[in-house]
Coordinates of C-alpha atoms and ligand atoms in Angstrom, one line a residue:
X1 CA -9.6 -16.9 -20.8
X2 CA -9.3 -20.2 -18.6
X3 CA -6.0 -20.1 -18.6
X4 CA -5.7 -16.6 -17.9
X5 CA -7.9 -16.8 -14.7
X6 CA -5.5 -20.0 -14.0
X7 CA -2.3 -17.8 -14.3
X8 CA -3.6 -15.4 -12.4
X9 CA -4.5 -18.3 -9.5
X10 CA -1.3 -19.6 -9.8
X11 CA 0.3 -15.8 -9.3
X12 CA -2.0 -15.0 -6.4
X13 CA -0.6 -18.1 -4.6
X14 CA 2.7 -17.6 -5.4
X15 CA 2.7 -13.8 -3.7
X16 CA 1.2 -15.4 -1.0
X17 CA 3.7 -18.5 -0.7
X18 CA 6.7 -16.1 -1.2
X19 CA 5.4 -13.5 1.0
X20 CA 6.6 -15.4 3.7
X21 CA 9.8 -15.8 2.3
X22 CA 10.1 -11.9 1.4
X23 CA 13.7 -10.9 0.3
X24 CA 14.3 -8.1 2.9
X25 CA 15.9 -5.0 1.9
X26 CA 15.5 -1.8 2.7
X27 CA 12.7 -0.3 1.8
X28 CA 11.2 2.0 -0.9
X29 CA 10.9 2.1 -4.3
X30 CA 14.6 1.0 -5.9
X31 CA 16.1 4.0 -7.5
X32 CA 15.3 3.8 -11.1
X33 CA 12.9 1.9 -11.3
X34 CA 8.9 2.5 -12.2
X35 CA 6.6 2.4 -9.2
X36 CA 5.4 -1.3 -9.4
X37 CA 2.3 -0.1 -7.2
X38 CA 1.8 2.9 -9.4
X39 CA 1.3 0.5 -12.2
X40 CA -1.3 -1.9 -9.8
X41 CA -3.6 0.8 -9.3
X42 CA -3.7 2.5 -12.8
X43 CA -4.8 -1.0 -14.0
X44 CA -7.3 -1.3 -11.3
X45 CA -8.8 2.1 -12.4
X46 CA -8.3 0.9 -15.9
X47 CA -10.7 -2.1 -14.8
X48 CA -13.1 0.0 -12.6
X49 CA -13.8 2.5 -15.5
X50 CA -15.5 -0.1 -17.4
X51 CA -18.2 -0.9 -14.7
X52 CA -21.5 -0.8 -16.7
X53 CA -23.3 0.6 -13.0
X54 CA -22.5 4.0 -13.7
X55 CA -23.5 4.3 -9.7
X56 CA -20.0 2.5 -8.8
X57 CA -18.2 3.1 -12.4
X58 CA -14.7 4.4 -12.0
X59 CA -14.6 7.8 -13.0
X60 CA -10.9 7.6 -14.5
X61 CA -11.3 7.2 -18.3
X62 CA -8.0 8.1 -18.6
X63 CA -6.4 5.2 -17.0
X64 CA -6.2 3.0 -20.0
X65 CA -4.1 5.3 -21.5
X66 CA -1.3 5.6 -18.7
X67 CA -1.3 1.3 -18.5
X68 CA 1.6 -0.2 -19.3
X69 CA 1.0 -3.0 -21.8
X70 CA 3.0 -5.5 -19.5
X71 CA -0.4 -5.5 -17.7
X72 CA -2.7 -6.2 -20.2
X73 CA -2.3 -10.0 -20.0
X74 CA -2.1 -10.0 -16.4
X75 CA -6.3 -9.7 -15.4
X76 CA -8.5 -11.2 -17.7
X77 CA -10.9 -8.5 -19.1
X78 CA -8.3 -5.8 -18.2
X79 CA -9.9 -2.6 -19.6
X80 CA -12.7 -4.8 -21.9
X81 CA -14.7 -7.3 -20.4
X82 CA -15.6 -6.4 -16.8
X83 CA -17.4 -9.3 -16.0
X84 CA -14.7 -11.1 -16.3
X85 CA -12.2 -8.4 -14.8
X86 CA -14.6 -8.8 -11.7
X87 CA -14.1 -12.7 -11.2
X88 CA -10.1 -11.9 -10.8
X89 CA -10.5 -9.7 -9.0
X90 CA -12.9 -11.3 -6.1
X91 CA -10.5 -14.3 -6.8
X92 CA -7.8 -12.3 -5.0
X93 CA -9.5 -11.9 -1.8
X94 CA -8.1 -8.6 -1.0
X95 CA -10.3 -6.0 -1.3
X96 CA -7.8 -3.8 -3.1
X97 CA -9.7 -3.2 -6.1
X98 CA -12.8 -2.0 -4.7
X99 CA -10.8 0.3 -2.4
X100 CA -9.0 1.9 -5.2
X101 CA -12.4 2.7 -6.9
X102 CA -14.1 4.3 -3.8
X103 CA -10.7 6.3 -3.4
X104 CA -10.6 7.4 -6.9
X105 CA -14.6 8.6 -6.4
X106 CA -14.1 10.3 -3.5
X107 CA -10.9 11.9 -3.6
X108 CA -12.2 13.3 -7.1
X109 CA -15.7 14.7 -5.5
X110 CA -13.3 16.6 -2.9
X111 CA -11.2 18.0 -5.7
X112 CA -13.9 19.1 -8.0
X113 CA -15.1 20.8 -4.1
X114 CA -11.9 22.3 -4.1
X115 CA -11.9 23.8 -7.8
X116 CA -15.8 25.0 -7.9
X117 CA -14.7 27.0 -4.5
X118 CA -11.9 28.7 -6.3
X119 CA -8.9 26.4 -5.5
X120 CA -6.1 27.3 -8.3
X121 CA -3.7 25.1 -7.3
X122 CA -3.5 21.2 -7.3
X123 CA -0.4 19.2 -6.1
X124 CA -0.6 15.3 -6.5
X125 CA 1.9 14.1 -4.3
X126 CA 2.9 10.6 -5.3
X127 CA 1.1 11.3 -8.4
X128 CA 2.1 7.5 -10.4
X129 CA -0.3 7.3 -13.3
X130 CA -3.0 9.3 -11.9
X131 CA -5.0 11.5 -14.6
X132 CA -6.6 13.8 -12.8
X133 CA -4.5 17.3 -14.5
X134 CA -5.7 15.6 -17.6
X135 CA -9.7 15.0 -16.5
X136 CA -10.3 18.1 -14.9
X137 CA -8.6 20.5 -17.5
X138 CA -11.7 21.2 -19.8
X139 CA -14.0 22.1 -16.7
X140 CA -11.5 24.3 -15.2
X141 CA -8.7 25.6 -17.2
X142 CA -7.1 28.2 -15.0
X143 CA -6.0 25.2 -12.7
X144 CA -2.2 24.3 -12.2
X145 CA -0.8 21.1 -11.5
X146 CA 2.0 19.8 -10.0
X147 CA 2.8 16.5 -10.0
X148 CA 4.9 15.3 -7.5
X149 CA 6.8 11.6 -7.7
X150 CA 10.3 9.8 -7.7
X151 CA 12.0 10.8 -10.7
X152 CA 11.7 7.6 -12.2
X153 CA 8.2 7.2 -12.4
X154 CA 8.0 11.1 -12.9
X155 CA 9.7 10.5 -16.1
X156 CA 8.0 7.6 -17.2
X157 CA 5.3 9.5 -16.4
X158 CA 5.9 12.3 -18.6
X159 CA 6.6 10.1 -21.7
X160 CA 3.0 8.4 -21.1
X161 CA 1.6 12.1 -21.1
X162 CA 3.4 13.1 -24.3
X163 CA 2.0 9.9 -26.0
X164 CA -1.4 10.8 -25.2
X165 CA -1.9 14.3 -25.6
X166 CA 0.7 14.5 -28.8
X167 CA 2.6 17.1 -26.1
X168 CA 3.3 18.7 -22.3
X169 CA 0.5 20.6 -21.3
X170 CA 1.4 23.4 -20.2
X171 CA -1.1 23.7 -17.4
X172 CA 0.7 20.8 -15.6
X173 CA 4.4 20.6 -13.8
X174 CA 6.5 17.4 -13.3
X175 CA 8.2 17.7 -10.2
X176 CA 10.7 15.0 -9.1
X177 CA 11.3 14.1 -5.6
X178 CA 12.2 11.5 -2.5
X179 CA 9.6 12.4 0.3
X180 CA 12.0 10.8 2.8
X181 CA 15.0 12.4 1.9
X182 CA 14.0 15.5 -0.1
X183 CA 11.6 18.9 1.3
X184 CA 8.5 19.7 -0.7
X185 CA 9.5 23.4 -0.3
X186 CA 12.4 23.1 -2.0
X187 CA 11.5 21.0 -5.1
X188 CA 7.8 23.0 -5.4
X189 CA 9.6 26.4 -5.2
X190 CA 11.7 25.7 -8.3
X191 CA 8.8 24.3 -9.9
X192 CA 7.0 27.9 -9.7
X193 CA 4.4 27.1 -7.1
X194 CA 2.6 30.0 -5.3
X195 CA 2.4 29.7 -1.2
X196 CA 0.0 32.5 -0.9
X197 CA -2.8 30.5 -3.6
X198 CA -5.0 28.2 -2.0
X199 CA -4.0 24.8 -2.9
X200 CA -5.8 21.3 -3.2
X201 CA -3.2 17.9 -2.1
X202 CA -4.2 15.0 -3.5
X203 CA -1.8 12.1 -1.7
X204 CA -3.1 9.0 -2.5
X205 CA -1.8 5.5 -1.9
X206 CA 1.9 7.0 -1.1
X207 CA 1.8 7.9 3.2
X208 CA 2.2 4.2 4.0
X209 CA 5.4 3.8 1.6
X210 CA 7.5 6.2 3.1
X211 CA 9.1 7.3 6.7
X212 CA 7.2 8.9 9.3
X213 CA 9.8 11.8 8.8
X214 CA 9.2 11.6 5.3
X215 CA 4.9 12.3 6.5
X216 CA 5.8 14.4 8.9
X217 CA 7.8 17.0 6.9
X218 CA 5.2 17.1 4.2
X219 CA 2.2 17.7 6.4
X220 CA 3.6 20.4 8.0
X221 CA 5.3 22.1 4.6
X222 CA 1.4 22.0 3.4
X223 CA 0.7 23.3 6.9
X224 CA 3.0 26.4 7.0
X225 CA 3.5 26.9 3.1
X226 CA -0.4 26.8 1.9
X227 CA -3.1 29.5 2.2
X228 CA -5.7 29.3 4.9
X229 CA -8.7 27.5 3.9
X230 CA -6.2 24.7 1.5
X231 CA -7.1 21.2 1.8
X232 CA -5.4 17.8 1.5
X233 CA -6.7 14.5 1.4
X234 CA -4.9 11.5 1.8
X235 CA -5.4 7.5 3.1
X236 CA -3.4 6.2 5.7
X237 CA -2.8 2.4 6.6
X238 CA -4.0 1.4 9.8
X239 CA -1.0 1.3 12.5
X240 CA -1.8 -2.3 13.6
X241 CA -1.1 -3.9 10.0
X242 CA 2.6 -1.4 10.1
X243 CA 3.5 -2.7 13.3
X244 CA 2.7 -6.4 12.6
X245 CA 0.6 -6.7 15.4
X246 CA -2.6 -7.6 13.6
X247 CA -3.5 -8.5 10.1
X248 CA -7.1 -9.9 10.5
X249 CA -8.7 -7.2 8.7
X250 CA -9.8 -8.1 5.4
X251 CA -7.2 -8.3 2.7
X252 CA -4.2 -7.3 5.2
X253 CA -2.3 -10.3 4.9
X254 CA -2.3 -10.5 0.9
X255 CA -2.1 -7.2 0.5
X256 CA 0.9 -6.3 2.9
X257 CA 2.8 -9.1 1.3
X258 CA 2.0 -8.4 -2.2
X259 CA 3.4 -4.9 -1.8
X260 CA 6.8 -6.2 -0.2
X261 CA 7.0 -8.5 -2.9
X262 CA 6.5 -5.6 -5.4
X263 CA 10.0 -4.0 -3.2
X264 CA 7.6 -1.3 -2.1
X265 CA 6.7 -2.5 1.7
X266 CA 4.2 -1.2 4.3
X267 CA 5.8 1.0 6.6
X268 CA 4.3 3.2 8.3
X269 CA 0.8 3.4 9.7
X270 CA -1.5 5.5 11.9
X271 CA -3.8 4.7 14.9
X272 CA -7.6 5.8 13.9
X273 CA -8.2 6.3 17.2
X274 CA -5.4 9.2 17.2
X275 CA -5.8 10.1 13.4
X276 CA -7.6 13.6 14.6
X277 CA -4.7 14.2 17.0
X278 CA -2.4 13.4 14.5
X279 CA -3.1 15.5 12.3
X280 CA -3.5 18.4 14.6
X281 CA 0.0 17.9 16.1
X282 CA 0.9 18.6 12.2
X283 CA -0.8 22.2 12.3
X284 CA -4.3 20.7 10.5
X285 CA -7.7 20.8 10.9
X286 CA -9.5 17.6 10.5
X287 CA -12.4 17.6 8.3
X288 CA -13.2 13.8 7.7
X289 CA -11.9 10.2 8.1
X290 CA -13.5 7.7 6.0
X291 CA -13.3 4.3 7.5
X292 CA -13.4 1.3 4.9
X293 CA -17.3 0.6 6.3
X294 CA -17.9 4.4 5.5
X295 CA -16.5 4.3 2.0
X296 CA -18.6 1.3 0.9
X297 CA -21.6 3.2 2.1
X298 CA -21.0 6.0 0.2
X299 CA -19.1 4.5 -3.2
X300 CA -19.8 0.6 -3.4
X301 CA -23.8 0.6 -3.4
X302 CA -24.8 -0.4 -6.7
X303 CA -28.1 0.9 -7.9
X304 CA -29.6 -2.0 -7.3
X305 CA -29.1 -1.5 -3.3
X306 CA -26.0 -4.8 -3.3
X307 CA -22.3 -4.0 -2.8
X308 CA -20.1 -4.3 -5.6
X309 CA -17.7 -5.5 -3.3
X310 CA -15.3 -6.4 -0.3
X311 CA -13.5 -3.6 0.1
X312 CA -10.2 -3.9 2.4
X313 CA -10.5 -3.1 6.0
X314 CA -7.2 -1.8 6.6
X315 CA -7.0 1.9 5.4
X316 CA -8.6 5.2 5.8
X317 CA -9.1 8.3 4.0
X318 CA -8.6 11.7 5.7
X319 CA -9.9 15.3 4.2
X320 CA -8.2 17.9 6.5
X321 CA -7.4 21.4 5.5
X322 CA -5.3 24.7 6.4
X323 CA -6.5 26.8 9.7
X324 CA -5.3 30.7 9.5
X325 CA -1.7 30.8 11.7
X326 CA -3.9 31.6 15.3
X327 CA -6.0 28.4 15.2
X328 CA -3.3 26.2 13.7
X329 CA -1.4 27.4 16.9
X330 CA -4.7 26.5 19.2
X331 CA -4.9 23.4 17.5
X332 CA -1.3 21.9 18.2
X333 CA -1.2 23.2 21.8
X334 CA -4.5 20.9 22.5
X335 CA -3.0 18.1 20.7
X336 CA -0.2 18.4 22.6
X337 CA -1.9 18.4 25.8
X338 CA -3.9 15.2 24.4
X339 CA -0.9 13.5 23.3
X340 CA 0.0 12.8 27.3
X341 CA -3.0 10.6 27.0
X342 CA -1.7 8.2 25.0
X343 CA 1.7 7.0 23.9
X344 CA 2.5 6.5 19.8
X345 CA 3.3 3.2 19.4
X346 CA 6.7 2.9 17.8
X347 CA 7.8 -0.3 16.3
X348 CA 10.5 -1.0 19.1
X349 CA 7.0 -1.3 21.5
X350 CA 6.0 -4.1 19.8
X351 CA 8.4 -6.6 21.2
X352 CA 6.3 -7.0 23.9
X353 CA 3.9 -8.9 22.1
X354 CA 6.8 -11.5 21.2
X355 CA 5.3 -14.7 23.5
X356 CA 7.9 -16.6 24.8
X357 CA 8.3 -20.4 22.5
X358 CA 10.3 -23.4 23.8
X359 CA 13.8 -23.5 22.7
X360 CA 13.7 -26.0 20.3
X361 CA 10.8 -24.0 18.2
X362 CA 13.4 -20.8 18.7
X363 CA 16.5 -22.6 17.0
X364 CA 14.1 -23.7 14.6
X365 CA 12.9 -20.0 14.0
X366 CA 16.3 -18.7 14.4
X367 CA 18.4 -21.2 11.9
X368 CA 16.0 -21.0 9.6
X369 CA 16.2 -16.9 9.3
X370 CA 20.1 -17.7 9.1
X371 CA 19.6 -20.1 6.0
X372 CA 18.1 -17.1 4.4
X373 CA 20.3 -14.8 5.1
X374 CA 23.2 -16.4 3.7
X375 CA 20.8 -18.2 0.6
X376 CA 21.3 -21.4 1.6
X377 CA 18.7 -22.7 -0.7
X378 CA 19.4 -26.5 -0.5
X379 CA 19.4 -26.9 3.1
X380 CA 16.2 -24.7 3.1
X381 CA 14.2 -27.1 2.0
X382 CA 14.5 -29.5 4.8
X383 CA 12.6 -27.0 6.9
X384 CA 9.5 -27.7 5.1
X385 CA 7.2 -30.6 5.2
X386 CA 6.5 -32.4 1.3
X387 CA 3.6 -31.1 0.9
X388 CA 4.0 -27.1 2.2
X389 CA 5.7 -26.2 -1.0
X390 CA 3.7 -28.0 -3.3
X391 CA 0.6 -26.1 -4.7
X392 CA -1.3 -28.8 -6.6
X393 CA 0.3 -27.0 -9.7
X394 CA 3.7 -26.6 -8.9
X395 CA 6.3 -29.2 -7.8
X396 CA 9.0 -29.0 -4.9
X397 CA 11.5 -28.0 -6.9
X398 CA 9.9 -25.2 -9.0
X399 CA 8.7 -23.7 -5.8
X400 CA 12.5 -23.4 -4.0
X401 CA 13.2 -22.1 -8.0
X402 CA 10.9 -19.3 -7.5
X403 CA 12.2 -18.8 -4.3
X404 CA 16.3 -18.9 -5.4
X405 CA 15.4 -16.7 -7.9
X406 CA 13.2 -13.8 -5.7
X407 CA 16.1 -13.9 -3.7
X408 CA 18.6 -13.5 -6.3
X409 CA 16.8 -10.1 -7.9
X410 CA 16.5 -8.7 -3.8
X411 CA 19.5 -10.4 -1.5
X412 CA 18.2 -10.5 2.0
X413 CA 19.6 -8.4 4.5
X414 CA 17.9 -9.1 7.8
X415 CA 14.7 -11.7 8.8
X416 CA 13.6 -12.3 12.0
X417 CA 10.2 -14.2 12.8
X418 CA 8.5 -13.2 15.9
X419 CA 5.8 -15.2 17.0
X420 CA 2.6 -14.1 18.5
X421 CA 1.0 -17.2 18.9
X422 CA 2.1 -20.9 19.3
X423 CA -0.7 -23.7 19.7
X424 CA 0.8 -26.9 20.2
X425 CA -1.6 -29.8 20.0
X426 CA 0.5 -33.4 20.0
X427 CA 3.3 -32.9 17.4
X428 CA 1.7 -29.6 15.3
X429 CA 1.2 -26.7 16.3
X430 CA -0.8 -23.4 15.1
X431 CA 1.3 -20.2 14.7
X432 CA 1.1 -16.3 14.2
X433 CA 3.5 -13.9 13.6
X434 CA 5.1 -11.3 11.7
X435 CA 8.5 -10.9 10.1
X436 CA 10.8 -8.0 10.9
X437 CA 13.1 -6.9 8.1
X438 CA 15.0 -4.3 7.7
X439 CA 12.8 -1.3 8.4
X440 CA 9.5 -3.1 8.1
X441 CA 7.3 -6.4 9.0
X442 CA 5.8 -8.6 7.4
X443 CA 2.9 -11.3 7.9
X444 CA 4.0 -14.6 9.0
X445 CA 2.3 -16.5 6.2
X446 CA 3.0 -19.7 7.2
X447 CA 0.3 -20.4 10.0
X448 CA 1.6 -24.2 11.3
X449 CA 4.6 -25.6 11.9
X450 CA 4.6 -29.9 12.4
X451 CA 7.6 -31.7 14.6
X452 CA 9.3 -34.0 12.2
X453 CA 9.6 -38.0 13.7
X454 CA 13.9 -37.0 14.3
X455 CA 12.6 -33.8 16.8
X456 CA 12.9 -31.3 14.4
X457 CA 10.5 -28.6 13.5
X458 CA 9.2 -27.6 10.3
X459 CA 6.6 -25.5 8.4
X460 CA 3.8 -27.7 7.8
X461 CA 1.0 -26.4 5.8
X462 CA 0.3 -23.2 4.5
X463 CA -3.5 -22.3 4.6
X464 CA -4.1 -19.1 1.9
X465 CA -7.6 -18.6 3.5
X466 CA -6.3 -17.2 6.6
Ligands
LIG501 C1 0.6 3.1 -4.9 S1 1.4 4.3 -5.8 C2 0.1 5.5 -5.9 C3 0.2 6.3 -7.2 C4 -1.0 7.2 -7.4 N1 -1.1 8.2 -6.4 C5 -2.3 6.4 -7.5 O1 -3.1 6.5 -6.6 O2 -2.4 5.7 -8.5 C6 2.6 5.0 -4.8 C7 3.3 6.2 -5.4 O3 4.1 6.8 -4.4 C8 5.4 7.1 -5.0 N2 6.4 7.1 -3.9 C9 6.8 6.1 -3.1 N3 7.8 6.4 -2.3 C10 8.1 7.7 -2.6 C11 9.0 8.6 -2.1 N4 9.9 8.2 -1.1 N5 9.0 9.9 -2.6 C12 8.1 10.2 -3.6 N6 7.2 9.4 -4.1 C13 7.2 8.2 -3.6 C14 5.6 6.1 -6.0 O4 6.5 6.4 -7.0 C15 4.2 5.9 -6.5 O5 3.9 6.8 -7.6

């Protein structure tokens, strides 16, 4: 068990290390492969569903089934021994966990709204390993459900299904598709869905891995192609942590990196403050936003009155449904007119915030993006001090091994550091930032840089607390 909870150490600060030295390709999911974040969150639901507080217990029973065994060694107690689960868990300082498990509880009480109301259709959008067709299916039978996902993990997906129930049910559709590139109206129609039904959207933990086009297009298909009175929920990251401009909520640092790592980056975001116009510029009606505070009010209350815990404080959950065609049209004129109020940050914005660093801290900034650009591993190194890249467990030279080898499976396309900050105080200097890649940002995880006795600059100590 010891060495478990040490591996897992070890792994946390290797995400974080190498999160600032992300390999940057484009982003998404890479074609063929099995969502990596899919997997995350099935195993966190996997762990949540053994909570002995039945008050804060993960409802999703199912989970275990859809894990894939890779993950079994990865969190001690995974699926047995939550005590122990719990420990990793709070170890990682990201709040991820206990965000999954108020998601899975509330986006589940909206649903089971949805079905005692009458609500005969259920698209998961981005469905991964989520169980719901399979959980819900005794209480209410006539339901249909679509499952919506890249075809990969649709397929993978599939297979899992087959294992457990000995078949396909025939009460549930597999529908492949690319949000950014393909139209919901298209695949769904082939897949036998009804537009005149009401329908319930479940799209959970997918908005922030895809293009705004690729939101966009499917809020307003659910918009124009559902029956008045349809609902969706779905949790948005907040626009800040996309746009790099500010990661000091909890668990924004660790988590935005661990995801990039994973090849599935953060890329899109939305401003709370404009959710409600948002959503109505997309032909919805807003129902409910539930910040991170909100959600541990309602889900994370043990019974004995403490909080199970930290959750992260970086993403929302919205409930919004389908007005009849004359009030979607009311509500997108007054969005419209509210929109002249404010002005959608776009990523291109942002390089106003870039503060202006002496020169020598900008060639230092600027050659060492180069070096990784062309994987110039060896003369890499001499842009860190002795002790940055050594962990207490691992050496200098394992570290610039993981590093090669990150950079091997992912060849990097485009880095740029922008710095928002830049402290100087005698020869160090405290620094913030974010990495721009191609299509996305990153945190700058490295948070000081030291001037070395020959002039030079180099990253000096990286601090995981931050
Ligand atoms: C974090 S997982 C969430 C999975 C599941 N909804 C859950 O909560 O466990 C993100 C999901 O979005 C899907 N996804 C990511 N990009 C997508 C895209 N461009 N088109 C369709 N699905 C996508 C992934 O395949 C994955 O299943």
């Amino acid at each position: 068990m010891k060495r478990i909870r040490h591996n897992l150490s070890v792994f946390i600060c290797m995400v974080c290390l190498l999160g600032s030295l992300l390999p940057g390709q484009a982003f998404g999911v890479d074609p063929g492969q099995i969502s990596r974040t899919a997997e995350a969150t099935c195993a966190f639901r996997t762990i949540g569903a053994t909570d002995p507080d039945p008050k804060t217990r993960n409802p999703d029973y199912l989970a275990r089934h859809f894990l894939n065994p890779e993950w079994e060694g990865r969190f001690p107690g995974l699926g047995m021994d939550y005590a122990a689960a719990k420990i990793a868990m709070d170890q990682m300082k990201s709040g991820a966990f206990y965000y999954v498990n108020a998601r899975t509880l509330h986006m589940d009480a909206l649903l089971a709204e949805a079905l005692q109301e009458g609500c005969r259709q259920v698209v998961i959008l981005g469905a991964g390993f989520d169980s719901r067709a399979y959980r819900f299916h005794d209480s209410y039978p006539q339901a249909r459900f679509f499952e919506v996902d890249l075809p990969a993990t649709s397929m993978d997906k599939q297979a899992r299904v087959e294992k457990l129930l000995g078949r396909r049910p025939d009460w549930v559709h597999f529908v492949p598709i690319d949000f950014n590139t393909q139209s919901l109206a298209d695949v769904l129609a082939a897949a036998t869905f009804l537009t005149d039904q009401k329908t319930f959207y479940v799209w959970e933990g997918v908005t922030y891995y895809i293009s705004q086009e690729g939101v966009d297009n499917t809020l307003r298909f659910i918009a124009e192609h559902s029956a008045p009175g349809s609902g969706v929920v779905f949790d948005y990251l907040h626009a800040d942590v996309a746009l790099g401009l500010d990661y000091s909520a909890y668990g924004a640092r660790r988590v935005t990196s661990y995801v990039a790592f994973q090849g599935e980056p953060y890329v899109f975001g939305i401003d709370p403050r404009h959710l409600e116009t948002f959503v109505h510029l997309r032909g919805l009606e807003m129902l409910s936003d539930q910040s991170p505070e909100a959600l541990t009010q309602h889900y994370l209350i043990r019974s004995d009155g403490t909080v199970s815990g930290k959750i992260c404080g970086f993403l929302n959950i919205v409930h919004a449904q389908v007005p009849v065609h004359s009030k979607r049209r009311r509500l997108i004129q007054k969005a419209k007119s509210q929109m002249k109020m404010f002005r959608v940050a776009r990523a291109s914005d942002i390089e106003t915030h870039r503060i202006d660093v002496p020169h020598d801290v900008q060639d230092f900034l600027t050659a060492y993006s180069r070096l990784l650009v062309s994987s110039d591993f060896k003369a890499l190194e001499d842009y860190f001090s002795p002790d940055y890249l050594s962990s207490g467990i691992y050496n200098r030279q394992q570290v610039m091994g993981f590093i090669r080898r990150a950079y091997q499976k992912r060849p990097i396309q485009y880095h740029q550091i922008i710095l928002t900050r830049f402290d100087r105080q005698g020869n160090r200097a405290r620094v913030d930032g974010y990495v721009q890649r191609k299509g996305y940002r990153t945190p700058l995880m490295v948070s000081h840089m030291a001037q070395k006795s020959d002039g030079r600059w180099c990253w000096y100590r990286y601090d995981p607390e931050r």
